[in-house]
Amino acid sequence: MSTAEDGPWWRGAVIYQVYPRSFADGDGDGIGDVAGIRSRLDHLAALGVDAIWFSPWYPSPMADAGYDVADYRDIDPVFGTLAEVEALIAEAHAVGIRTIVDVVPNHCSDAHPWFQAALASPDAPERELFWFRPGRGPDGARKPTDWVSPFAGDTWTRTTNPDSTPGDWYLHLFAPEQPDFNWDHPRVRAEFEDILRFWLDRGVDGIRIDSAAMLAKDPTLPEATPDGPSPFVDVDAVHDIYRGWRRITDSYPGDRALIGEVWLPDHERFANYLRPDELHAAFNFDFLGCAWDAAALRACIDTTLTAHAPVGAPATWVLSNHDVTRHVTRYGRADTTFSFAAKREGIPTDLELGTRRARAAALLSLSLPGAAYVYQGEELGLWEVEDIPRELRQDPMYHRSGGVDPGRDGCRVPIPWTGDEPPFGFSPDGAAAPWLPQPADWKDRTVRAQTGDPTSMLELYRAAIRIRRAYPALGDGTMAWLPAPDGVLAFHRPPGFTCLVNLSAAAVPLPPHTNRLLASGPLDDDLLPPDTAVWLRTAEPTPTGPATA
Ligand code: NOJ
């Protein structure tokens, strides 16, 4: 465990995200599953991660790759069974790895029994569990609001009454197959509290909360205005939901954690979710979206630590996940930032440069104070697959935007494990083709090809996590910036640890140190080349600036 000795695990853990559809295929249908995850647990144990977060694996029509849940207490047959998941949780615990399940409380699937009942009759009591509303205008043909979906397009779909006349509309902030729950209704609250208990009773150590800032809506359903508060993002009533959830996790033995997917530009509002009686942690999307630029990163790190300090929550450091362009690709572009609005097909990238920066970013993110997230394949240096044929693309973000947004399939391509050609051990021999095609060039990126190669991304991650576990300075704790040339990030973590990241165009000398622990690339004598990071064992510095955490 890499955390400060007496702190709970989630304050300083390395958490690995498994996207079950693309991790490993045990049954040969070309789609990853629980059997596949169990067969590859040794990879995660060797990597040294503290916990695994599993993206949704529940029964689902898969309109949004499982983020459209039809039954929160079971497993989709494409992934396996509940008994297999229970075995996986036990096997992970046996090798010292904690488990986190993904709960999707903002919306369900249109195949969920409550929604089916609500659709069956305008008088069904289940209608109250969602947002059904008459349309505007004399014939109700205008949707109730003009809210815009993060998935592009409408947020309302009109229903048809049993007598075939046009009926009410229902709200779906995401795809039409994902109706939003009405969190003002006590039955919705009770149901999710029971779902949390269901998974906590099965021994999971944490819950990742999907779209965590969107559950509460302004019940008057006003229009969204550019300057006013959003009627459906970060509405104050959401905090009461999480206070209830925190009471539940606190009532369980062990340290059970609530981790929110909170995309909010306002840092103070973001930190509100992390008050001591709410969530334990939330993803740091500012860091993920930040440019590969020393001043921007330093400002982002400072803002992050400053926002977390008053609520006493640990920061999190995230470079990639199943929703964003892989950072090897991002960091090789002229514009290294990430935003959903700017996602486009065919932006030129230099993958060699992106890989060098990704290696340096790994050492940065794994040495900042707090918890670090690793998205599957990041440890293999995988890049975004940008040439998936149109007919194989599955992401509603791609289809709903008419292909303007390339969607998220490119970061969800199945993992290469072994061998020289697809499916690279993702599926057993003779199996169906993987659900998305893997690039032939991934033959150098398989786990097998990288194992034992000291220059590989995989061995860099293994070494970094091993050192992180061994050094009390790393994980949760404090840091202080050290004086450094322009374009260079240098910080100290007590006791005796320094990280230097060179984002400038020139090589820079290393500060005095007792030994070199790890570098993201070759050093030129005692000079740190551009786009390279190094971890050093150092004496305690004389601080020149205030500690930032
Ligand atoms: C956030 C998830 O990470 C994403 O994959 C999903 O499409 C949306 N929430 C809707 O559930």
XYZ file of C-alpha atoms and ligand atoms in Angstrom:
560
model
C 0.000 0.000 0.000
C 1.392 3.339 -1.014
C -0.640 5.537 1.268
C 0.495 7.258 4.422
C 0.643 4.451 6.933
C -2.436 5.288 8.912
C -4.663 6.680 6.139
C -7.478 4.856 4.378
C -6.485 3.154 1.120
C -8.458 5.431 -1.191
C -6.414 8.490 -0.211
C -3.329 7.284 -2.046
C -4.265 4.267 -4.110
C -3.336 3.437 -7.679
C -6.688 2.536 -9.219
C -6.837 0.666 -12.516
C -9.897 1.029 -14.722
C -11.080 -2.142 -16.420
C -13.486 -1.625 -19.306
C -14.881 -5.176 -19.315
C -15.923 -5.246 -22.991
C -12.309 -4.670 -24.051
C -10.075 -6.158 -21.365
C -10.006 -9.909 -22.109
C -12.417 -12.340 -23.720
C -12.756 -15.664 -21.907
C -15.541 -17.300 -23.912
C -14.432 -16.518 -27.467
C -17.297 -14.311 -28.663
C -14.932 -11.404 -29.375
C -16.240 -9.383 -26.403
C -14.381 -9.098 -23.117
C -15.982 -10.704 -20.067
C -15.578 -11.598 -16.395
C -13.894 -14.915 -17.212
C -11.334 -12.945 -19.217
C -10.708 -10.532 -16.340
C -10.206 -13.438 -13.921
C -7.722 -15.055 -16.304
C -5.674 -11.836 -16.463
C -5.710 -10.805 -12.793
C -2.048 -11.770 -12.609
C -1.251 -8.840 -14.930
C -2.824 -6.407 -12.477
C -1.138 -8.039 -9.495
C 2.240 -7.778 -11.293
C 1.514 -4.157 -12.166
C 1.014 -3.553 -8.456
C -2.268 -1.635 -8.506
C -4.228 -1.209 -5.282
C -7.727 -1.395 -6.731
C -9.704 -2.080 -9.900
C -12.696 -0.048 -11.025
C -14.957 -2.030 -13.339
C -17.016 -0.087 -15.872
C -20.643 -1.346 -15.995
C -21.256 -5.032 -16.548
C -24.982 -5.126 -15.770
C -27.764 -6.464 -18.030
C -28.156 -3.845 -20.725
C -29.276 -3.413 -24.327
C -25.864 -1.688 -24.723
C -27.194 1.480 -26.337
C -24.322 3.231 -24.503
C -21.969 0.287 -23.924
C -23.642 -0.690 -20.650
C -24.129 2.826 -19.218
C -27.791 2.056 -19.960
C -28.594 -0.355 -17.126
C -31.645 -2.614 -17.177
C -30.922 -4.404 -13.872
C -28.483 -3.028 -11.296
C -28.211 -6.277 -9.348
C -27.111 -8.724 -12.013
C -24.536 -9.246 -14.761
C -25.209 -9.175 -18.494
C -24.863 -12.675 -19.997
C -22.346 -11.287 -22.498
C -20.037 -10.649 -19.516
C -20.912 -13.688 -17.384
C -22.801 -14.259 -14.159
C -23.138 -12.746 -10.720
C -21.464 -15.845 -9.269
C -18.433 -15.215 -11.495
C -18.275 -11.596 -10.344
C -18.430 -12.722 -6.712
C -15.539 -15.092 -7.435
C -13.615 -12.256 -9.122
C -14.075 -9.970 -6.104
C -12.756 -12.731 -3.832
C -9.833 -13.540 -6.140
C -8.857 -9.884 -6.402
C -8.939 -9.561 -2.616
C -6.812 -12.706 -2.310
C -4.037 -10.999 -4.327
C -4.399 -7.752 -2.372
C -6.475 -5.814 -4.914
C -9.635 -3.931 -3.921
C -12.655 -3.632 -6.192
C -14.859 -0.736 -7.243
C -18.139 -1.099 -9.154
C -19.654 1.539 -11.411
C -23.157 2.647 -10.401
C -25.198 4.670 -12.900
C -27.821 6.604 -10.910
C -28.715 9.478 -13.247
C -30.520 7.288 -15.730
C -31.308 3.672 -16.514
C -32.013 1.806 -19.733
C -35.302 2.125 -21.548
C -35.496 -1.645 -21.004
C -35.536 -1.188 -17.199
C -38.817 -2.620 -15.810
C -39.778 0.706 -14.197
C -39.458 2.534 -17.486
C -41.284 -0.189 -19.369
C -44.144 0.092 -16.859
C -44.093 3.872 -17.202
C -44.354 3.629 -20.985
C -47.209 1.116 -20.833
C -49.736 3.628 -19.500
C -49.916 7.386 -18.922
C -51.482 6.531 -15.555
C -48.739 4.176 -14.383
C -47.318 5.230 -10.989
C -43.849 4.517 -12.429
C -44.170 7.706 -14.526
C -43.353 9.642 -11.360
C -39.979 7.903 -11.172
C -38.873 9.641 -14.388
C -39.424 13.054 -15.989
C -42.545 12.705 -18.111
C -43.990 16.048 -19.216
C -46.510 17.287 -21.774
C -44.983 19.101 -24.734
C -45.318 22.804 -25.352
C -47.740 24.339 -27.822
C -51.406 23.584 -28.445
C -50.732 20.036 -29.649
C -47.821 19.373 -27.313
C -45.508 18.891 -30.273
C -42.713 21.086 -28.910
C -40.378 19.415 -26.430
C -40.721 20.677 -22.845
C -37.302 22.416 -22.798
C -34.479 23.094 -25.217
C -31.779 21.559 -23.012
C -28.869 20.220 -25.063
C -27.469 16.762 -24.430
C -23.764 16.086 -23.800
C -24.340 13.457 -26.503
C -25.467 16.153 -28.984
C -29.096 16.563 -29.944
C -32.336 16.460 -28.021
C -32.856 15.619 -24.388
C -36.551 14.767 -24.759
C -38.339 12.038 -26.681
C -42.072 11.949 -27.244
C -44.003 8.832 -26.279
C -46.984 7.289 -28.012
C -50.118 6.565 -25.998
C -51.653 3.052 -25.992
C -54.338 4.382 -28.417
C -51.547 5.430 -30.812
C -52.012 9.178 -30.209
C -48.875 11.255 -29.454
C -48.244 11.317 -25.722
C -46.007 12.998 -23.157
C -42.292 13.511 -23.527
C -39.605 12.015 -21.262
C -36.237 13.480 -20.333
C -32.941 11.819 -21.220
C -29.838 13.935 -20.749
C -27.898 11.321 -22.720
C -29.317 8.974 -25.410
C -33.095 8.367 -25.768
C -32.429 4.826 -24.486
C -31.243 6.365 -21.168
C -34.269 7.924 -19.397
C -33.361 10.147 -16.431
C -34.611 9.166 -12.993
C -36.584 11.636 -10.906
C -34.434 11.872 -7.800
C -37.118 13.868 -5.970
C -39.046 10.623 -5.647
C -38.384 8.638 -2.441
C -38.668 5.330 -4.307
C -35.695 6.249 -6.497
C -33.658 7.124 -3.419
C -34.615 3.935 -1.605
C -33.877 1.827 -4.660
C -30.356 3.160 -5.084
C -29.578 2.926 -1.404
C -30.549 -0.722 -1.678
C -28.384 -1.150 -4.814
C -25.404 0.295 -2.925
C -25.975 -2.171 -0.106
C -26.298 -5.012 -2.612
C -22.763 -4.393 -3.891
C -21.250 -3.446 -0.543
C -22.650 -6.694 0.863
C -20.731 -8.505 -1.884
C -17.521 -7.024 -0.548
C -16.745 -4.254 -3.012
C -14.519 -1.541 -1.595
C -15.843 1.358 -3.594
C -18.516 2.748 -5.850
C -17.721 4.898 -8.889
C -20.702 7.183 -9.438
C -21.547 7.899 -13.066
C -22.529 11.462 -14.067
C -22.528 12.275 -10.365
C -23.336 15.979 -10.665
C -26.450 15.492 -12.808
C -28.898 13.561 -10.607
C -30.897 16.478 -9.211
C -32.873 18.685 -11.596
C -34.570 22.017 -11.054
C -38.171 20.683 -10.864
C -39.557 23.770 -12.572
C -37.572 22.743 -15.672
C -36.452 26.239 -16.711
C -34.444 26.827 -19.859
C -30.678 26.646 -19.500
C -29.098 30.091 -19.918
C -25.416 30.790 -20.605
C -24.964 32.832 -17.407
C -27.441 31.318 -14.989
C -27.092 28.140 -12.946
C -27.714 24.960 -14.929
C -31.115 23.376 -14.276
C -29.600 19.897 -14.548
C -25.910 20.040 -13.618
C -24.754 20.635 -10.039
C -28.207 21.469 -8.657
C -27.799 21.860 -4.880
C -30.270 19.093 -3.999
C -27.732 16.523 -5.246
C -25.677 16.887 -2.061
C -28.398 15.489 0.126
C -28.373 12.299 -1.957
C -24.658 11.824 -1.290
C -24.996 12.560 2.410
C -27.408 9.617 2.504
C -24.977 7.432 0.568
C -22.110 8.386 2.862
C -24.128 7.241 5.866
C -24.415 3.873 4.131
C -20.714 3.445 3.300
C -19.823 4.602 6.815
C -22.033 1.884 8.259
C -19.916 -0.854 6.623
C -16.701 -2.261 8.045
C -13.473 -1.463 6.180
C -12.946 1.727 4.254
C -15.618 1.794 1.543
C -15.229 4.715 -0.846
C -17.585 6.784 -2.996
C -15.823 8.192 -6.068
C -17.703 10.702 -8.176
C -17.530 11.414 -11.861
C -17.894 15.166 -11.425
C -17.126 17.334 -14.484
C -17.394 20.907 -13.155
C -15.370 23.955 -14.129
C -15.903 25.682 -10.766
C -13.384 24.297 -8.266
C -15.245 25.359 -5.175
C -18.454 23.771 -6.394
C -16.451 20.662 -7.286
C -15.013 20.518 -3.766
C -18.511 20.682 -2.277
C -18.948 17.059 -3.368
C -15.944 16.136 -1.239
C -17.096 17.550 2.080
C -16.478 15.115 4.920
C -20.051 13.827 4.901
C -20.290 13.367 1.113
C -18.045 11.622 -1.434
C -14.555 10.420 -0.609
C -12.988 11.383 -3.936
C -13.808 12.639 -7.425
C -12.006 12.453 -10.746
C -9.727 15.349 -11.631
C -10.736 16.136 -15.194
C -8.871 19.453 -15.196
C -5.623 17.532 -15.026
C -6.779 15.181 -17.779
C -7.705 18.100 -20.035
C -4.629 20.205 -19.251
C -2.089 21.078 -21.954
C 1.377 19.509 -21.874
C 2.795 22.806 -20.686
C 4.702 23.456 -17.472
C 2.901 26.657 -16.468
C -0.539 25.207 -17.226
C 0.191 21.986 -15.355
C 1.632 23.803 -12.373
C -1.425 26.044 -12.199
C -3.699 23.005 -12.491
C -1.856 21.131 -9.728
C -1.958 24.187 -7.443
C -5.642 24.781 -8.089
C -6.410 21.121 -7.476
C -4.568 20.978 -4.176
C -5.976 24.324 -3.043
C -9.526 23.204 -3.821
C -9.163 19.892 -1.969
C -7.396 21.220 1.126
C -10.360 22.881 2.897
C -12.509 19.743 2.654
C -9.639 17.426 3.590
C -10.157 15.199 0.529
C -7.326 13.620 -1.456
C -6.718 14.822 -4.996
C -6.927 12.364 -7.880
C -4.727 12.350 -10.987
C -6.273 11.054 -14.189
C -4.711 11.040 -17.668
C -7.189 8.905 -19.622
C -10.413 6.927 -19.376
C -12.979 5.216 -21.607
C -14.519 8.553 -22.651
C -11.496 10.517 -23.843
C -8.826 10.413 -26.558
C -5.881 8.353 -25.317
C -3.143 10.659 -24.054
C -0.347 9.165 -26.194
C -2.299 10.553 -29.151
C -3.266 13.822 -27.437
C 0.255 14.633 -26.310
C 1.598 14.173 -29.846
C -0.669 16.879 -31.269
C -0.063 20.609 -31.677
C -2.940 21.230 -29.228
C -2.390 18.853 -26.309
C -5.527 19.768 -24.352
C -8.670 17.633 -24.238
C -12.249 18.791 -24.517
C -15.312 16.994 -25.824
C -16.261 20.037 -27.893
C -12.951 19.958 -29.788
C -12.979 16.222 -30.634
C -12.538 15.812 -34.369
C -11.461 13.120 -36.792
C -7.952 13.124 -38.234
C -6.057 15.687 -36.117
C -2.362 15.053 -36.941
C -0.283 13.539 -34.160
C 3.323 12.467 -33.625
C 3.015 9.210 -31.686
C 6.707 9.046 -30.847
C 6.545 12.457 -29.203
C 3.208 11.578 -27.594
C 4.690 8.395 -26.156
C 7.718 10.217 -24.742
C 5.428 12.735 -23.068
C 3.066 10.019 -21.858
C 6.012 8.327 -20.130
C 6.936 11.584 -18.414
C 3.272 12.191 -17.527
C 3.108 8.757 -15.899
C 5.919 9.687 -13.513
C 4.271 13.039 -12.841
C 0.810 11.661 -12.112
C 2.133 8.767 -10.036
C 4.141 11.068 -7.790
C 1.644 13.850 -7.057
C -0.120 13.759 -3.659
C -3.305 11.709 -3.719
C -4.701 8.789 -5.705
C -3.736 7.978 -9.306
C -5.883 6.347 -11.977
C -4.623 4.131 -14.802
C -6.974 3.368 -17.692
C -6.479 -0.096 -19.171
C -3.901 -0.030 -21.961
C -2.319 3.180 -20.698
C 0.367 1.016 -19.097
C 1.009 -0.472 -22.564
C 1.328 2.922 -24.238
C -1.689 2.315 -26.475
C -2.723 5.124 -28.744
C -6.179 6.159 -29.909
C -7.325 4.027 -32.845
C -8.561 6.605 -35.317
C -9.282 4.516 -38.408
C -12.127 2.286 -37.196
C -14.435 1.710 -40.186
C -17.663 3.648 -39.928
C -19.859 0.555 -39.925
C -18.052 -0.891 -36.907
C -18.366 2.201 -34.728
C -20.747 1.758 -31.864
C -20.594 4.903 -29.777
C -23.800 6.984 -29.706
C -21.620 10.099 -29.461
C -20.385 9.351 -32.984
C -23.771 8.455 -34.430
C -25.783 11.204 -32.729
C -23.342 13.878 -33.908
C -23.606 12.615 -37.481
C -19.943 11.645 -37.311
C -18.724 15.177 -36.473
C -17.562 13.846 -33.099
C -15.385 10.767 -33.721
C -16.817 9.217 -30.560
C -15.098 7.077 -27.991
C -14.595 3.744 -29.751
C -10.966 4.617 -30.489
C -9.965 4.395 -26.818
C -12.016 1.208 -26.276
C -10.236 -1.128 -28.680
C -9.486 -4.542 -27.093
C -6.212 -4.938 -25.218
C -3.263 -6.732 -26.887
C -1.831 -9.431 -24.629
C 0.387 -11.781 -26.642
C 1.361 -12.841 -30.153
C 2.179 -11.100 -33.403
C -1.232 -10.495 -34.873
C -4.794 -9.674 -33.846
C -6.515 -10.692 -31.642
C -3.204 -10.610 -29.737
C -4.445 -13.089 -27.134
C -7.508 -10.947 -26.357
C -9.683 -13.939 -27.247
C -8.837 -17.638 -27.171
C -7.586 -19.239 -30.403
C -10.255 -19.740 -33.035
C -12.590 -17.176 -31.478
C -14.731 -14.556 -33.175
C -12.947 -11.347 -34.210
C -12.678 -8.737 -31.423
C -15.668 -6.387 -31.359
C -13.438 -3.570 -32.571
C -10.412 -4.235 -34.799
C -6.945 -3.891 -33.256
C -4.129 -2.195 -35.221
C -1.519 -4.650 -36.534
C 1.150 -2.285 -35.127
C 0.134 -3.253 -31.619
C 2.350 -6.328 -31.885
C 5.072 -4.347 -30.107
C 2.612 -3.171 -27.454
C 1.431 -6.525 -26.123
C 1.993 -7.378 -22.471
C 4.199 -10.270 -23.580
C 6.364 -8.135 -25.922
C 6.923 -5.477 -23.267
C 7.566 -7.747 -20.309
C 11.244 -7.760 -19.436
C 12.074 -4.887 -21.808
C 13.416 -2.170 -19.499
C 12.618 0.513 -22.093
C 8.932 -0.447 -22.398
C 5.979 1.540 -21.099
C 4.824 -1.511 -19.150
C 8.109 -1.881 -17.268
C 8.085 1.869 -16.571
C 4.643 1.598 -14.946
C 5.624 -1.537 -13.037
C 8.777 0.113 -11.694
C 6.992 3.362 -10.839
C 4.205 1.612 -8.928
C 6.734 -0.596 -7.131
C 8.677 2.480 -5.987
C 5.449 4.256 -5.062
C 4.535 1.368 -2.799
C 7.965 1.319 -1.179
C 8.327 5.061 -0.583
C 6.350 6.666 2.234
C 6.825 10.021 0.460
C 4.492 8.922 -2.348
C 0.716 8.476 -2.408
C -1.166 10.656 0.059
C 0.758 13.525 1.648
C 2.243 16.913 0.859
C 4.462 18.467 -1.794
C 6.405 21.698 -2.248
C 7.592 23.258 -5.495
C 11.332 23.636 -5.922
C 13.044 26.394 -7.895
C 13.438 25.242 -11.518
C 14.241 26.705 -14.942
C 11.382 27.892 -17.142
C 9.370 25.033 -18.552
C 10.455 22.608 -15.832
C 8.318 21.239 -12.998
C 10.244 20.291 -9.883
C 8.701 19.329 -6.570
C 9.749 17.737 -3.369
C 7.795 15.247 -1.277
C 8.948 14.485 2.228
C 10.844 12.478 3.159
C 13.583 12.586 0.567
C 11.814 12.459 -2.778
C 12.007 14.824 -5.760
C 10.286 14.679 -9.139
C 11.555 16.723 -12.068
C 9.657 16.969 -15.361
C 11.248 18.794 -18.266
C 8.635 20.318 -20.569
C 11.094 22.827 -22.042
C 12.970 22.482 -25.332
C 16.436 22.190 -23.742
C 18.080 19.597 -21.503
C 18.369 20.704 -17.861
C 20.759 19.648 -15.075
C 19.508 17.425 -12.273
C 19.413 18.931 -8.796
C 21.709 17.410 -6.134
C 20.506 13.920 -5.204
C 21.659 10.814 -3.443
C 20.382 8.449 -6.121
C 18.309 8.262 -9.238
C 15.219 6.121 -8.690
C 13.604 6.078 -12.119
C 13.581 8.064 -15.351
C 10.994 8.084 -18.109
C 13.707 8.064 -20.798
C 17.482 8.011 -21.218
C 19.424 10.816 -19.548
C 22.359 12.549 -21.127
C 24.914 12.262 -18.303
C 23.314 14.354 -15.597
C 21.101 16.288 -18.001
C 17.372 15.665 -18.228
C 16.269 15.852 -21.895
C 13.029 17.533 -23.034
C 9.766 15.674 -22.401
C 11.416 13.479 -19.803
C 10.786 13.026 -16.070
C 12.957 11.662 -13.309
C 12.389 10.538 -9.733
C 15.267 11.265 -7.354
C 16.117 10.426 -3.817
C 17.152 13.688 -2.231
C 17.981 15.306 1.060
C 15.300 17.532 2.573
C 15.432 20.904 0.797
C 15.341 24.299 2.393
C 11.851 25.255 1.283
C 11.724 28.418 -0.817
C 7.986 28.531 -1.328
C 4.926 27.594 0.654
C 3.947 23.936 0.768
C 0.929 23.507 -1.452
C -0.754 20.659 0.358
C -20.242 8.986 -18.135
C -19.648 7.701 -18.618
O -18.288 7.661 -18.283
C -19.899 7.618 -20.095
O -19.213 6.552 -20.697
C -21.380 7.529 -20.311
O -21.656 7.543 -21.703
C -22.124 8.695 -19.650
N -21.662 8.956 -18.309
C -23.594 8.396 -19.569
O -23.808 7.340 -18.660
